[in-house]
Coordinates of C-alpha atoms in Angstrom, one line a residue:
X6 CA 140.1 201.5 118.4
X7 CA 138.6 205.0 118.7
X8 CA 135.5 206.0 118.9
X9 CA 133.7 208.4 115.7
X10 CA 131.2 210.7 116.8
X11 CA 127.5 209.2 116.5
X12 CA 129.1 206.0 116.0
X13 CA 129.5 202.9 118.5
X14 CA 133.0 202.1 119.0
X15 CA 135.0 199.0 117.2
X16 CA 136.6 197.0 119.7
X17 CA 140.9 196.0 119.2
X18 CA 139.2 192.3 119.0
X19 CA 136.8 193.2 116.8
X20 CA 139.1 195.4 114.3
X21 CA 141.4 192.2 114.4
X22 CA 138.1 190.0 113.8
X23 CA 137.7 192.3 110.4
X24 CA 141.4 192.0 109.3
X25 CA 141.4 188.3 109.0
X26 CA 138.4 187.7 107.7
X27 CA 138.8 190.7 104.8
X28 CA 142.4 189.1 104.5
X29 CA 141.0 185.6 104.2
X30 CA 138.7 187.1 100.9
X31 CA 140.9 189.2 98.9
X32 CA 144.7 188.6 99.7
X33 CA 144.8 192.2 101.1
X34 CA 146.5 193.0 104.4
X35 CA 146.0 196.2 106.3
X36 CA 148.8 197.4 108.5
X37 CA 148.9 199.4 111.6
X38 CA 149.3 202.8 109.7
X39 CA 145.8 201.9 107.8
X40 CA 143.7 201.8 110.7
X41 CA 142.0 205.3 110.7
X42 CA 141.1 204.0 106.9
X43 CA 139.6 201.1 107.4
X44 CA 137.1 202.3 110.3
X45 CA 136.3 205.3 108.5
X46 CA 135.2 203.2 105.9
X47 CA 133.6 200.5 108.6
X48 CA 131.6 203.2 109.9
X49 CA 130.6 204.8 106.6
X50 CA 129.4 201.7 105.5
X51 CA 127.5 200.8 109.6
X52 CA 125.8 203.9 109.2
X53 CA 124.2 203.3 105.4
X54 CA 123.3 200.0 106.2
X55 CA 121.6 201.0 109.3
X56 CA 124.0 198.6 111.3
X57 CA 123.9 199.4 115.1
X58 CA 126.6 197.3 116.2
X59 CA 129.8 196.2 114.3
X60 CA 128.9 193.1 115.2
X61 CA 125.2 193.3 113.3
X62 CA 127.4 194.7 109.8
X63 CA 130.0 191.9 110.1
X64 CA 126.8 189.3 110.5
X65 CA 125.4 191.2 107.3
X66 CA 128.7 191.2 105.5
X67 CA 129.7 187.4 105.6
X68 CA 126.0 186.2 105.8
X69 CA 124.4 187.4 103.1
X70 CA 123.3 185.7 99.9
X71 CA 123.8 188.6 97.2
X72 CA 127.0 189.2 98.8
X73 CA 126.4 192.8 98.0
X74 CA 127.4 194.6 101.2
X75 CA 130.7 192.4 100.9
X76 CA 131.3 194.1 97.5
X77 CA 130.5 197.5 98.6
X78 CA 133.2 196.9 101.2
X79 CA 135.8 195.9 98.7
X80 CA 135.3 199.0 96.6
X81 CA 135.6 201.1 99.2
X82 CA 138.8 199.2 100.9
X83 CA 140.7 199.3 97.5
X84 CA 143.1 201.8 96.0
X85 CA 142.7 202.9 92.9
X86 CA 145.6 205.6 91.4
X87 CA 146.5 205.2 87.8
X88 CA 146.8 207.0 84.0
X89 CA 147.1 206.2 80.9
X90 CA 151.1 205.0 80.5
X91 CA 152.3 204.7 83.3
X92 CA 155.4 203.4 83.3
X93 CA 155.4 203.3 80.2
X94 CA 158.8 201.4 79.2
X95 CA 156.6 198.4 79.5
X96 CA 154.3 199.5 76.6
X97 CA 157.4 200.0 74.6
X98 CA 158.9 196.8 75.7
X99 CA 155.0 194.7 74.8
X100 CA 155.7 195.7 71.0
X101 CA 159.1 196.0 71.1
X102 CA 159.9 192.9 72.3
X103 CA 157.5 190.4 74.0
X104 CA 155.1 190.4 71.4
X105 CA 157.5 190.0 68.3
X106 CA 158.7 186.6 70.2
X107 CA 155.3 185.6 71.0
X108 CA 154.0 186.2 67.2
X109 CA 156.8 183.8 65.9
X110 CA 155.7 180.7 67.3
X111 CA 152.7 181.8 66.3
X112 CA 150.1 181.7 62.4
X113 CA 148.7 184.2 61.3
X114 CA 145.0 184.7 62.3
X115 CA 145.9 183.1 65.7
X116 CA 145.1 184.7 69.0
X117 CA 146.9 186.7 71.4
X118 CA 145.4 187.5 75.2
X119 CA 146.6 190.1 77.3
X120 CA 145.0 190.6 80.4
X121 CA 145.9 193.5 82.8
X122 CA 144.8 192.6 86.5
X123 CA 143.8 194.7 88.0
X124 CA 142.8 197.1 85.6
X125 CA 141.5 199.6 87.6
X126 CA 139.4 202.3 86.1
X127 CA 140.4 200.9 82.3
X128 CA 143.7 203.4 81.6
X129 CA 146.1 200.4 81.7
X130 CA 144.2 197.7 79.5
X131 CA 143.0 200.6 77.0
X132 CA 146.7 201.5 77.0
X133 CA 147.7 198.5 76.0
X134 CA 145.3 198.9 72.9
X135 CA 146.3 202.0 72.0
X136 CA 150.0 201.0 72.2
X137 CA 149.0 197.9 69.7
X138 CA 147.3 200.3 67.5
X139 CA 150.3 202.7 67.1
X140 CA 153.0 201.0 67.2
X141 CA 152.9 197.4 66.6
X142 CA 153.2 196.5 62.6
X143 CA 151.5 193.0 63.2
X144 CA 148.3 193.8 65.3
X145 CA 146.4 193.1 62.3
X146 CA 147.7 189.4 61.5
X147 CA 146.6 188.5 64.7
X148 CA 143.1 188.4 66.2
X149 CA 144.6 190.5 69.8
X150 CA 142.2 190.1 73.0
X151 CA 142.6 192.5 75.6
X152 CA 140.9 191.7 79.0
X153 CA 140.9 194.0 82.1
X154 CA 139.4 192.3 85.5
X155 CA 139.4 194.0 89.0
X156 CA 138.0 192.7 92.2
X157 CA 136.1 197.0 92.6
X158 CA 132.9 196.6 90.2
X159 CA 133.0 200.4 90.8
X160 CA 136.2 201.1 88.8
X161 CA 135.4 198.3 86.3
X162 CA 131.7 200.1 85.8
X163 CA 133.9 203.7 85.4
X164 CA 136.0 201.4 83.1
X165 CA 133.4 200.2 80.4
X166 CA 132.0 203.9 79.9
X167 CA 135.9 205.2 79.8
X168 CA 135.5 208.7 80.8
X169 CA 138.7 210.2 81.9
X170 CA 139.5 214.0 83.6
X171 CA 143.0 215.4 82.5
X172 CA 144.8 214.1 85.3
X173 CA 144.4 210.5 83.7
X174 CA 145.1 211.9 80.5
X175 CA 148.9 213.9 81.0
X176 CA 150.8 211.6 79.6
X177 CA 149.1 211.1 75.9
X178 CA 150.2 213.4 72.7
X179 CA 147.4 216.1 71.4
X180 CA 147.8 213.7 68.5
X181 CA 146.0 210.7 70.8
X182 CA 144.1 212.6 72.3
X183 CA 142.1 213.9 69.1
X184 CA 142.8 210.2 67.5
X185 CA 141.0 208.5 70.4
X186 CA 139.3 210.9 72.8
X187 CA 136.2 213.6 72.1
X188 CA 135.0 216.2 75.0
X189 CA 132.2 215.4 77.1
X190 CA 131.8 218.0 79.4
X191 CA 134.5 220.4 81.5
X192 CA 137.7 218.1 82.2
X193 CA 136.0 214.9 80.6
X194 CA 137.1 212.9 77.8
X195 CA 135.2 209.5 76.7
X196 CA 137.1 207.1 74.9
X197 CA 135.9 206.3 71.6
X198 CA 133.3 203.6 71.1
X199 CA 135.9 201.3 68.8
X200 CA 138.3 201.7 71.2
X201 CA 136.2 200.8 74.2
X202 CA 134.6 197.8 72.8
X203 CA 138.6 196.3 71.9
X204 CA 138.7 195.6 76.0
X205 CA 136.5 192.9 78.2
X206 CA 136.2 194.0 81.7
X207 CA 135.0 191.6 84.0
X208 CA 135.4 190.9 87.8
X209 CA 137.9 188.3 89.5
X210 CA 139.8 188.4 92.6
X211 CA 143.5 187.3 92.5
X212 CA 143.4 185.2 95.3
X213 CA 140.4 183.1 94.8
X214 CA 140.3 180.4 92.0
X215 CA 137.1 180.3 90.8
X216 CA 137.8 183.6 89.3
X217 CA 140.7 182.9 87.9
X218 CA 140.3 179.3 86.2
X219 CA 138.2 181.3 83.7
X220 CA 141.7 182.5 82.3
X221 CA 143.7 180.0 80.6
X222 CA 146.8 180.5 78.0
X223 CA 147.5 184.4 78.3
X224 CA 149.8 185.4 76.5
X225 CA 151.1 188.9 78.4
X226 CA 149.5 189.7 82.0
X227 CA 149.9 193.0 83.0
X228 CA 149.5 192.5 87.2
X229 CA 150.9 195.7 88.4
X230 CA 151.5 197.5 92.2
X231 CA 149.1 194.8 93.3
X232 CA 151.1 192.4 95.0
X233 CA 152.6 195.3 97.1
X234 CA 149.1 195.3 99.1
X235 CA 149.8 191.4 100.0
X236 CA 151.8 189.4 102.9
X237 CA 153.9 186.8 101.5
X238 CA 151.6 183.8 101.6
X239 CA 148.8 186.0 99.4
X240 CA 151.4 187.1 97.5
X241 CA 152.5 183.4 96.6
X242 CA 149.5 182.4 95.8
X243 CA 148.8 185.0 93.3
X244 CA 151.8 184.3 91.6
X245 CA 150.9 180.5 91.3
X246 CA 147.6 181.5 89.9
X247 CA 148.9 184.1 87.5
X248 CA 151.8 181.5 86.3
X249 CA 148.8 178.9 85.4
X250 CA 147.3 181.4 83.8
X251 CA 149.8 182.3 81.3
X252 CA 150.9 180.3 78.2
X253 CA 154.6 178.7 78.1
X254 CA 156.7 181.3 77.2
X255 CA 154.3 184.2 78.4
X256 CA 155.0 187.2 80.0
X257 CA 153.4 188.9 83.5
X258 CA 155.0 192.4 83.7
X259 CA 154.7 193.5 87.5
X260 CA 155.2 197.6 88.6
X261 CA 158.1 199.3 89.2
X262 CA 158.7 197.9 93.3
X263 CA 157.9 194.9 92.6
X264 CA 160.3 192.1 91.9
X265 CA 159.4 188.3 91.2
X266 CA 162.9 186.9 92.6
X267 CA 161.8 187.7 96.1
X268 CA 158.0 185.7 95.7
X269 CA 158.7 182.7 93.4
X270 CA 161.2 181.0 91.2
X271 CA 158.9 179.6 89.3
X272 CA 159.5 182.7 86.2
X273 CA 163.0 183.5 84.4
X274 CA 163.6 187.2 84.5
X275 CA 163.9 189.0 80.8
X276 CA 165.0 192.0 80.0
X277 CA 163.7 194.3 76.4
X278 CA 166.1 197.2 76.3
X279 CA 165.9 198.5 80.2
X280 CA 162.6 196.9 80.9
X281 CA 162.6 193.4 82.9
X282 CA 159.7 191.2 82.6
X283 CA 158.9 187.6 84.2
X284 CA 158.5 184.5 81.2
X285 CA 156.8 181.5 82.3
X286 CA 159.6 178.8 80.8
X287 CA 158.7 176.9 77.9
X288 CA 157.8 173.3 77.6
X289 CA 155.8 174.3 81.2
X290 CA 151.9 173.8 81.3

């Protein structure tokens, strides 16, 4: 590896030392071309935490108890690019079509979950309200919980105060803008407070179960241009724990590159007008 100014250098074993070990905790595998952006963000986080040695921040980082350090890593290690709709022929194919198939099987007054994972800053999950709102006839027979988990406490903290600059914002009407947004400041929008108390943000990484045992019989999971960070054994796992997640008959809608016939057979492939989606089969716990 090279050497930063004012910095000791990371040693080839030691870089590889990192890899596995961030690997082994999040499902996330770096590849040669990410190398400048991982030490840059080793030695950031060496030189705030007073670390002398890499070899003093990885004993820090796997040994201790908070586990604090190890988060700060994560948020800094992750990618975070979204807006509100994106891609947003799977909004139209959620009311369109996957919930009008769910609600039949379903009374009135039961509930629905939709979970988007990860969720980012909050533009997807609060999406998927908005889109419920508007354009969904039956959102009010039904008591609809949206859920939005990330393994970055940093974009889940930007996500529960749902502040947005106009970048986020370029894809929504001047109609939903005024309907759900008011001016905080130059380029700054906050979400109204109905709106943002309609989504539960909470932490969970993919790959690890005790986070996701907590969620059981989802209806629709959004997981989208996640698994494209993983190798194919993180990748399978995710998929196995997103499939025992979901109810029979639910839906996980994944982004645009991904596809679920090269990870698992485990989901049939649907299609709603041009949109495909993955259903979990029926009769399947």
């Amino acid at each position: 590896m090279t050497m930063r100014q004012g910095h000791p250098p990371i040693s080839e074993e030691e870089y590889n030392i990192f890899f596995e070990f961030f690997y082994r905790r999040t499902g996330i595998l770096f590849n040669d071309k990410k190398g400048y952006f991982v030490e840059k963000r080793l030695h950031d986080r060496m030189e705030k935490t007073g670390s002398t040695s890499f070899r003093r921040y990885f004993d820090l980082v796997r040994f201790q108890a908070s586990g604090e350090e190890l988060q700060c890593l994560v948020n800094i290690m992750t990618v975070n690019e979204t807006y509100f709709f994106r891609e947003d022929y799977q909004f139209n194919a959620l009311v369109q079509g996957m919930l009008p198939e769910i609600a039949r099987s379903r009374k009135i007054g039961d509930t629905l979950r939709i979970w988007s994972m990860p969720c980012s800053t909050g533009e997807e999950p609060y999406s998927v309200a908005i889109q419920i709102i508007e354009n969904w006839s039956r959102a009010d027979d039904f008591a609809i919980e949206i859920r939005g988990s990330d393994i970055d406490t940093r974009v889940l903290n930007e996500a529960r105060q749902g502040i947005y600059g106009e970048r986020s914002l370029h894809r929504l009407t001047p109609a939903l803008r005024a309907k759900y947004f008011q001016s905080v400041g130059p380029d700054r929008f906050q979400l109204r407070e109905e709106l943002r108390e309609s989504v539960d943000f909470s932490i969970a990484n993919i790959v690890d179960p005790l986070h996701t045992t907590r969620y059981r019989a989802v209806d629709v999971i959004f997981c989208r241009n996640l698994l494209i960070y993983f190798d194919d054994v993180s990748r399978r796992l995710a998929v196995e724990a997103l499939y025992d997640c979901l109810s029979p008959g639910g839906f996980i809608c994944l982004g645009h590159s991904e596809s679920m016939s090269r990870i698992s057979s485990m989901f049939q492939p649907r299609k709603f007008g041009d949109t495909i989606v993955y259903q979990k089969p029926l009769g399947n716990d």
